[in-house]
PDB file of C-alpha atoms in Angstrom:
ATOM      1  CA  UNK A   1     110.281  87.127 154.110  1.00 72.00           C
ATOM      2  CA  UNK A   2     113.351  86.534 156.547  1.00 75.00           C
ATOM      3  CA  UNK A   3     115.829  83.506 156.087  1.00 85.00           C
ATOM      4  CA  UNK A   4     119.021  81.373 156.634  1.00 91.00           C
ATOM      5  CA  UNK A   5     120.214  79.485 153.982  1.00 91.00           C
ATOM      6  CA  UNK A   6     123.595  76.860 155.048  1.00 91.00           C
ATOM      7  CA  UNK A   7     125.573  74.948 152.810  1.00 85.00           C
ATOM      8  CA  UNK A   8     124.356  71.200 153.272  1.00 83.00           C
ATOM      9  CA  UNK A   9     126.997  68.706 154.577  1.00 85.00           C
ATOM     10  CA  UNK A  10     127.818  66.425 156.072  1.00 93.00           C
ATOM     11  CA  UNK A  11     131.325  68.078 155.309  1.00 95.00           C
ATOM     12  CA  UNK A  12     134.603  65.691 156.227  1.00 97.00           C
ATOM     13  CA  UNK A  13     137.922  66.641 156.151  1.00 97.00           C
ATOM     14  CA  UNK A  14     140.919  65.986 158.358  1.00 97.00           C
ATOM     15  CA  UNK A  15     142.457  66.878 161.070  1.00 97.00           C
ATOM     16  CA  UNK A  16     144.616  70.604 160.548  1.00 97.00           C
ATOM     17  CA  UNK A  17     142.570  71.152 157.443  1.00 98.00           C
ATOM     18  CA  UNK A  18     141.016  74.415 156.790  1.00 98.00           C
ATOM     19  CA  UNK A  19     137.278  75.014 156.903  1.00 97.00           C
ATOM     20  CA  UNK A  20     134.314  76.662 154.988  1.00 97.00           C
ATOM     21  CA  UNK A  21     130.656  76.732 155.836  1.00 97.00           C
ATOM     22  CA  UNK A  22     128.844  78.938 153.024  1.00 97.00           C
ATOM     23  CA  UNK A  23     126.165  81.232 155.016  1.00 97.00           C
ATOM     24  CA  UNK A  24     123.932  83.631 153.246  1.00 96.00           C
ATOM     25  CA  UNK A  25     121.158  85.139 154.852  1.00 94.00           C
ATOM     26  CA  UNK A  26     117.650  86.819 153.476  1.00 92.00           C
ATOM     27  CA  UNK A  27     116.638  89.855 155.123  1.00 88.00           C
ATOM     28  CA  UNK A  28     113.591  93.083 155.146  1.00 81.00           C
ATOM     29  CA  UNK A  29     116.218  94.716 157.175  1.00 81.00           C
ATOM     30  CA  UNK A  30     119.710  95.119 158.940  1.00 84.00           C
ATOM     31  CA  UNK A  31     120.172  91.573 161.895  1.00 90.00           C
ATOM     32  CA  UNK A  32     122.388  90.815 163.931  1.00 90.00           C
ATOM     33  CA  UNK A  33     123.721  87.822 162.384  1.00 94.00           C
ATOM     34  CA  UNK A  34     125.201  84.242 164.332  1.00 93.00           C
ATOM     35  CA  UNK A  35     126.480  81.295 164.532  1.00 96.00           C
ATOM     36  CA  UNK A  36     126.496  78.334 166.733  1.00 93.00           C
ATOM     37  CA  UNK A  37     127.530  74.560 167.599  1.00 94.00           C
ATOM     38  CA  UNK A  38     125.737  71.543 168.168  1.00 90.00           C
ATOM     39  CA  UNK A  39     127.817  69.301 169.830  1.00 89.00           C
ATOM     40  CA  UNK A  40     126.354  65.670 169.832  1.00 83.00           C
ATOM     41  CA  UNK A  41     123.129  65.204 172.740  1.00 78.00           C
ATOM     42  CA  UNK A  42     123.960  68.407 173.274  1.00 81.00           C
ATOM     43  CA  UNK A  43     122.000  71.982 172.945  1.00 82.00           C
ATOM     44  CA  UNK A  44     122.857  74.998 171.088  1.00 86.00           C
ATOM     45  CA  UNK A  45     126.241  77.376 171.899  1.00 89.00           C
ATOM     46  CA  UNK A  46     125.984  80.150 171.105  1.00 90.00           C
ATOM     47  CA  UNK A  47     130.270  80.312 168.872  1.00 95.00           C
ATOM     48  CA  UNK A  48     130.487  83.601 167.385  1.00 96.00           C
ATOM     49  CA  UNK A  49     128.402  87.009 166.162  1.00 94.00           C
ATOM     50  CA  UNK A  50     128.019  90.107 163.485  1.00 95.00           C
ATOM     51  CA  UNK A  51     125.164  92.478 165.055  1.00 91.00           C
ATOM     52  CA  UNK A  52     126.372  95.242 161.896  1.00 92.00           C
ATOM     53  CA  UNK A  53     128.038  95.666 158.278  1.00 94.00           C
ATOM     54  CA  UNK A  54     131.325  94.303 158.385  1.00 95.00           C
ATOM     55  CA  UNK A  55     131.871  93.300 161.386  1.00 96.00           C
ATOM     56  CA  UNK A  56     133.650  90.243 162.529  1.00 97.00           C
ATOM     57  CA  UNK A  57     133.117  87.586 165.381  1.00 97.00           C
ATOM     58  CA  UNK A  58     135.296  85.150 165.952  1.00 97.00           C
ATOM     59  CA  UNK A  59     136.093  82.741 169.255  1.00 96.00           C
ATOM     60  CA  UNK A  60     138.257  79.688 169.426  1.00 95.00           C
ATOM     61  CA  UNK A  61     139.963  80.091 166.762  1.00 97.00           C
ATOM     62  CA  UNK A  62     136.398  80.597 164.256  1.00 98.00           C
ATOM     63  CA  UNK A  63     135.483  82.983 162.402  1.00 98.00           C
ATOM     64  CA  UNK A  64     132.837  85.166 160.063  1.00 98.00           C
ATOM     65  CA  UNK A  65     133.047  88.497 158.508  1.00 98.00           C
ATOM     66  CA  UNK A  66     129.525  90.239 158.057  1.00 97.00           C
ATOM     67  CA  UNK A  67     129.016  91.301 154.596  1.00 96.00           C
ATOM     68  CA  UNK A  68     126.521  93.111 154.017  1.00 94.00           C
ATOM     69  CA  UNK A  69     126.852  92.766 149.634  1.00 94.00           C
ATOM     70  CA  UNK A  70     126.475  89.496 150.042  1.00 95.00           C
ATOM     71  CA  UNK A  71     124.496  89.010 152.032  1.00 95.00           C
ATOM     72  CA  UNK A  72     127.122  86.068 153.398  1.00 97.00           C
ATOM     73  CA  UNK A  73     128.186  84.983 156.638  1.00 98.00           C
ATOM     74  CA  UNK A  74     130.540  82.531 156.275  1.00 98.00           C
ATOM     75  CA  UNK A  75     132.068  80.510 158.791  1.00 98.00           C
ATOM     76  CA  UNK A  76     135.855  79.912 159.276  1.00 98.00           C
ATOM     77  CA  UNK A  77     138.607  78.048 160.372  1.00 98.00           C
ATOM     78  CA  UNK A  78     142.258  77.676 159.548  1.00 97.00           C
ATOM     79  CA  UNK A  79     143.035  74.368 160.803  1.00 97.00           C
ATOM     80  CA  UNK A  80     140.304  72.355 162.449  1.00 98.00           C
ATOM     81  CA  UNK A  81     140.241  69.414 165.253  1.00 97.00           C
ATOM     82  CA  UNK A  82     139.217  65.590 165.584  1.00 96.00           C
ATOM     83  CA  UNK A  83     137.185  68.013 168.462  1.00 96.00           C
ATOM     84  CA  UNK A  84     135.074  70.584 166.116  1.00 97.00           C
ATOM     85  CA  UNK A  85     133.132  67.818 165.155  1.00 96.00           C
ATOM     86  CA  UNK A  86     129.903  68.754 166.441  1.00 95.00           C
ATOM     87  CA  UNK A  87     127.118  70.857 163.663  1.00 92.00           C
ATOM     88  CA  UNK A  88     126.784  74.169 162.753  1.00 95.00           C
ATOM     89  CA  UNK A  89     124.457  75.818 162.231  1.00 93.00           C
ATOM     90  CA  UNK A  90     123.431  79.352 160.561  1.00 94.00           C
ATOM     91  CA  UNK A  91     121.106  82.388 162.498  1.00 92.00           C
ATOM     92  CA  UNK A  92     120.136  85.708 162.099  1.00 90.00           C
ATOM     93  CA  UNK A  93     117.878  88.191 164.567  1.00 85.00           C
ATOM     94  CA  UNK A  94     115.828  91.250 163.311  1.00 76.00           C
ATOM     95  CA  UNK A  95     112.974  93.353 164.498  1.00 68.00           C
ATOM     96  CA  UNK A  96     111.561  91.081 167.192  1.00 64.00           C
ATOM     97  CA  UNK A  97     113.371  87.895 168.696  1.00 67.00           C
ATOM     98  CA  UNK A  98     112.611  85.187 166.956  1.00 75.00           C
ATOM     99  CA  UNK A  99     116.191  83.281 165.680  1.00 81.00           C
ATOM    100  CA  UNK A 100     115.879  81.437 162.243  1.00 85.00           C
ATOM    101  CA  UNK A 101     117.759  78.874 160.707  1.00 88.00           C
ATOM    102  CA  UNK A 102     120.232  77.312 158.516  1.00 89.00           C
ATOM    103  CA  UNK A 103     119.882  74.049 158.646  1.00 87.00           C
ATOM    104  CA  UNK A 104     122.893  72.883 160.492  1.00 90.00           C
ATOM    105  CA  UNK A 105     126.254  71.203 158.748  1.00 93.00           C
ATOM    106  CA  UNK A 106     127.551  68.340 159.901  1.00 93.00           C
ATOM    107  CA  UNK A 107     131.180  68.343 160.750  1.00 96.00           C
ATOM    108  CA  UNK A 108     133.675  65.443 161.181  1.00 96.00           C
ATOM    109  CA  UNK A 109     137.427  65.231 161.729  1.00 97.00           C
ATOM    110  CA  UNK A 110     139.282  62.327 161.856  1.00 97.00           C
ATOM    111  CA  UNK A 111     142.668  62.626 163.283  1.00 95.00           C
TER     112      UNK A 111
ATOM    113  CA  UNK B   1     128.051  83.858 178.778  1.00 64.00           C
ATOM    114  CA  UNK B   2     124.126  83.386 180.304  1.00 72.00           C
ATOM    115  CA  UNK B   3     122.821  80.134 181.285  1.00 85.00           C
ATOM    116  CA  UNK B   4     119.695  78.315 180.547  1.00 91.00           C
ATOM    117  CA  UNK B   5     119.048  75.249 182.574  1.00 92.00           C
ATOM    118  CA  UNK B   6     116.103  72.695 181.072  1.00 93.00           C
ATOM    119  CA  UNK B   7     115.101  69.841 183.183  1.00 94.00           C
ATOM    120  CA  UNK B   8     115.332  66.481 182.477  1.00 95.00           C
ATOM    121  CA  UNK B   9     117.533  65.969 179.861  1.00 92.00           C
ATOM    122  CA  UNK B  10     116.326  62.778 179.344  1.00 94.00           C
ATOM    123  CA  UNK B  11     112.937  61.249 180.107  1.00 96.00           C
ATOM    124  CA  UNK B  12     111.424  58.215 179.028  1.00 97.00           C
ATOM    125  CA  UNK B  13     107.765  58.175 179.530  1.00 96.00           C
ATOM    126  CA  UNK B  14     104.298  55.954 177.917  1.00 96.00           C
ATOM    127  CA  UNK B  15     102.542  56.780 175.268  1.00 97.00           C
ATOM    128  CA  UNK B  16      98.996  58.105 177.336  1.00 97.00           C
ATOM    129  CA  UNK B  17     100.566  59.988 180.098  1.00 97.00           C
ATOM    130  CA  UNK B  18     102.011  63.265 180.110  1.00 97.00           C
ATOM    131  CA  UNK B  19     105.997  64.799 180.119  1.00 97.00           C
ATOM    132  CA  UNK B  20     106.020  68.587 182.288  1.00 97.00           C
ATOM    133  CA  UNK B  21     109.715  69.836 180.761  1.00 97.00           C
ATOM    134  CA  UNK B  22     111.372  73.231 182.419  1.00 96.00           C
ATOM    135  CA  UNK B  23     113.849  76.056 181.141  1.00 95.00           C
ATOM    136  CA  UNK B  24     115.043  78.405 183.500  1.00 94.00           C
ATOM    137  CA  UNK B  25     117.161  80.975 183.048  1.00 92.00           C
ATOM    138  CA  UNK B  26     119.732  81.950 185.639  1.00 91.00           C
ATOM    139  CA  UNK B  27     121.534  84.945 185.868  1.00 87.00           C
ATOM    140  CA  UNK B  28     119.155  87.036 183.588  1.00 87.00           C
ATOM    141  CA  UNK B  29     115.130  86.924 183.527  1.00 88.00           C
ATOM    142  CA  UNK B  30     114.293  86.229 179.396  1.00 86.00           C
ATOM    143  CA  UNK B  31     111.217  88.264 178.514  1.00 82.00           C
ATOM    144  CA  UNK B  32     110.853  85.693 176.124  1.00 86.00           C
ATOM    145  CA  UNK B  33     110.761  81.862 175.682  1.00 91.00           C
ATOM    146  CA  UNK B  34     111.515  79.312 172.696  1.00 92.00           C
ATOM    147  CA  UNK B  35     110.919  76.012 172.666  1.00 95.00           C
ATOM    148  CA  UNK B  36     112.020  74.011 169.654  1.00 93.00           C
ATOM    149  CA  UNK B  37     111.830  71.036 168.092  1.00 93.00           C
ATOM    150  CA  UNK B  38     114.158  69.102 166.935  1.00 87.00           C
ATOM    151  CA  UNK B  39     114.292  65.682 165.213  1.00 81.00           C
ATOM    152  CA  UNK B  40     116.863  64.055 163.751  1.00 76.00           C
ATOM    153  CA  UNK B  41     120.103  65.457 162.243  1.00 71.00           C
ATOM    154  CA  UNK B  42     117.913  67.992 160.933  1.00 74.00           C
ATOM    155  CA  UNK B  43     117.497  71.664 161.929  1.00 77.00           C
ATOM    156  CA  UNK B  44     115.586  72.913 164.865  1.00 83.00           C
ATOM    157  CA  UNK B  45     111.670  74.022 164.548  1.00 87.00           C
ATOM    158  CA  UNK B  46     111.012  76.565 166.849  1.00 89.00           C
ATOM    159  CA  UNK B  47     106.939  75.372 167.570  1.00 94.00           C
ATOM    160  CA  UNK B  48     106.597  78.543 170.229  1.00 93.00           C
ATOM    161  CA  UNK B  49     106.289  81.732 171.572  1.00 91.00           C
ATOM    162  CA  UNK B  50     106.486  82.376 175.049  1.00 88.00           C
ATOM    163  CA  UNK B  51     106.031  85.409 176.685  1.00 84.00           C
ATOM    164  CA  UNK B  52     105.678  85.881 180.335  1.00 81.00           C
ATOM    165  CA  UNK B  53     102.279  86.699 182.049  1.00 80.00           C
ATOM    166  CA  UNK B  54     100.903  85.660 178.556  1.00 82.00           C
ATOM    167  CA  UNK B  55      99.730  83.111 176.685  1.00 86.00           C
ATOM    168  CA  UNK B  56     102.377  82.305 174.286  1.00 91.00           C
ATOM    169  CA  UNK B  57     102.534  82.379 170.237  1.00 92.00           C
ATOM    170  CA  UNK B  58     102.601  79.145 167.755  1.00 94.00           C
ATOM    171  CA  UNK B  59     103.920  78.303 165.476  1.00 92.00           C
ATOM    172  CA  UNK B  60     101.775  76.882 162.084  1.00 92.00           C
ATOM    173  CA  UNK B  61     100.699  72.872 163.172  1.00 92.00           C
ATOM    174  CA  UNK B  62     101.612  72.978 166.259  1.00 94.00           C
ATOM    175  CA  UNK B  63      99.390  71.995 169.143  1.00 94.00           C
ATOM    176  CA  UNK B  64      98.372  73.878 171.371  1.00 92.00           C
ATOM    177  CA  UNK B  65      96.001  72.336 173.854  1.00 94.00           C
ATOM    178  CA  UNK B  66      98.850  69.069 173.309  1.00 96.00           C
ATOM    179  CA  UNK B  67     102.181  70.690 173.656  1.00 97.00           C
ATOM    180  CA  UNK B  68     100.958  73.248 176.688  1.00 95.00           C
ATOM    181  CA  UNK B  69     103.098  76.537 176.955  1.00 94.00           C
ATOM    182  CA  UNK B  70     103.460  78.857 180.065  1.00 90.00           C
ATOM    183  CA  UNK B  71     105.972  80.879 182.026  1.00 88.00           C
ATOM    184  CA  UNK B  72     104.419  81.786 184.794  1.00 82.00           C
ATOM    185  CA  UNK B  73     107.219  83.849 185.427  1.00 88.00           C
ATOM    186  CA  UNK B  74     110.687  85.695 184.504  1.00 88.00           C
ATOM    187  CA  UNK B  75     113.129  82.629 184.737  1.00 91.00           C
ATOM    188  CA  UNK B  76     110.786  79.132 184.168  1.00 93.00           C
ATOM    189  CA  UNK B  77     108.596  78.883 180.981  1.00 93.00           C
ATOM    190  CA  UNK B  78     107.414  75.153 181.200  1.00 95.00           C
ATOM    191  CA  UNK B  79     106.323  72.896 178.615  1.00 97.00           C
ATOM    192  CA  UNK B  80     103.908  70.128 178.575  1.00 97.00           C
ATOM    193  CA  UNK B  81     103.620  67.434 176.660  1.00 97.00           C
ATOM    194  CA  UNK B  82     100.390  66.178 177.292  1.00 97.00           C
ATOM    195  CA  UNK B  83      98.417  62.460 175.909  1.00 96.00           C
ATOM    196  CA  UNK B  84     101.994  61.795 174.502  1.00 96.00           C
ATOM    197  CA  UNK B  85     102.121  58.855 171.630  1.00 96.00           C
ATOM    198  CA  UNK B  86     105.260  57.421 170.167  1.00 95.00           C
ATOM    199  CA  UNK B  87     105.162  60.109 167.217  1.00 94.00           C
ATOM    200  CA  UNK B  88     105.890  63.048 169.665  1.00 95.00           C
ATOM    201  CA  UNK B  89     109.308  60.915 170.076  1.00 95.00           C
ATOM    202  CA  UNK B  90     112.005  64.259 169.899  1.00 93.00           C
ATOM    203  CA  UNK B  91     115.234  66.411 170.900  1.00 91.00           C
ATOM    204  CA  UNK B  92     112.769  69.979 173.094  1.00 94.00           C
ATOM    205  CA  UNK B  93     115.095  72.214 173.537  1.00 93.00           C
ATOM    206  CA  UNK B  94     114.105  75.850 174.383  1.00 93.00           C
ATOM    207  CA  UNK B  95     115.692  79.319 174.472  1.00 92.00           C
ATOM    208  CA  UNK B  96     115.798  82.375 176.265  1.00 90.00           C
ATOM    209  CA  UNK B  97     116.660  86.306 175.612  1.00 83.00           C
ATOM    210  CA  UNK B  98     116.476  89.432 177.460  1.00 79.00           C
ATOM    211  CA  UNK B  99     115.722  91.936 175.512  1.00 75.00           C
ATOM    212  CA  UNK B 100     114.603  92.250 171.113  1.00 68.00           C
ATOM    213  CA  UNK B 101     117.399  91.078 169.435  1.00 63.00           C
ATOM    214  CA  UNK B 102     119.508  90.119 171.295  1.00 70.00           C
ATOM    215  CA  UNK B 103     121.166  86.942 171.386  1.00 75.00           C
ATOM    216  CA  UNK B 104     120.166  83.780 171.873  1.00 81.00           C
ATOM    217  CA  UNK B 105     120.642  80.829 175.612  1.00 87.00           C
ATOM    218  CA  UNK B 106     119.343  77.968 174.773  1.00 89.00           C
ATOM    219  CA  UNK B 107     119.310  75.257 176.924  1.00 90.00           C
ATOM    220  CA  UNK B 108     120.023  71.522 176.968  1.00 88.00           C
ATOM    221  CA  UNK B 109     117.704  70.153 175.809  1.00 90.00           C
ATOM    222  CA  UNK B 110     115.338  66.782 176.216  1.00 93.00           C
ATOM    223  CA  UNK B 111     115.462  63.885 175.042  1.00 92.00           C
ATOM    224  CA  UNK B 112     111.577  62.428 175.023  1.00 95.00           C
ATOM    225  CA  UNK B 113     111.057  59.230 174.348  1.00 96.00           C
ATOM    226  CA  UNK B 114     107.764  57.550 174.175  1.00 96.00           C
ATOM    227  CA  UNK B 115     107.038  54.512 174.166  1.00 96.00           C
TER     228      UNK B 115
END
């Protein structure tokens, strides 16, 4: 069945460091891929998305490219800030409405 | 982006009582809404899928008589935790979609504490 495998955390980085959070997926078709961010005590917010192969989603300095050949959608940011500290979820949806989420990766950025 | 409002954000209730959580899509019609439960430092666990005007579809292991879901209109779904127990304490999140394969918009979540 459809599933998402996400890099385990927690991840701790210094401010201005480079961030990569790996995400790979398994799907029987061609899903849409998403990254959601959850700040402490809040719901999930869409960070970026890509709906077809080779699409690049980007927002707030974060980027992820939909790679069909490697079934991946890795999240990257060139220079993280303290305010980026949160939990990041990779997700896919295909066919129906149900989202499949990864387990989440907690990111802490220290000054 | 679209807004989904979830209320209340926090609730404390006594063991044995029932609690209702509302999920509203404020600026779009949501044919489908989802209810998730999130345990500390874990991912979201889908509890049920709610379609307007029909019975909710529950995931395996979720008690439908305990977690009552009603989707009475295209903008409102409710989750009622009946006869709550301390083990029901958790973070509950709803999401709504306007159509198949589209972005999901999430509510702010409800922190339920049963004492």
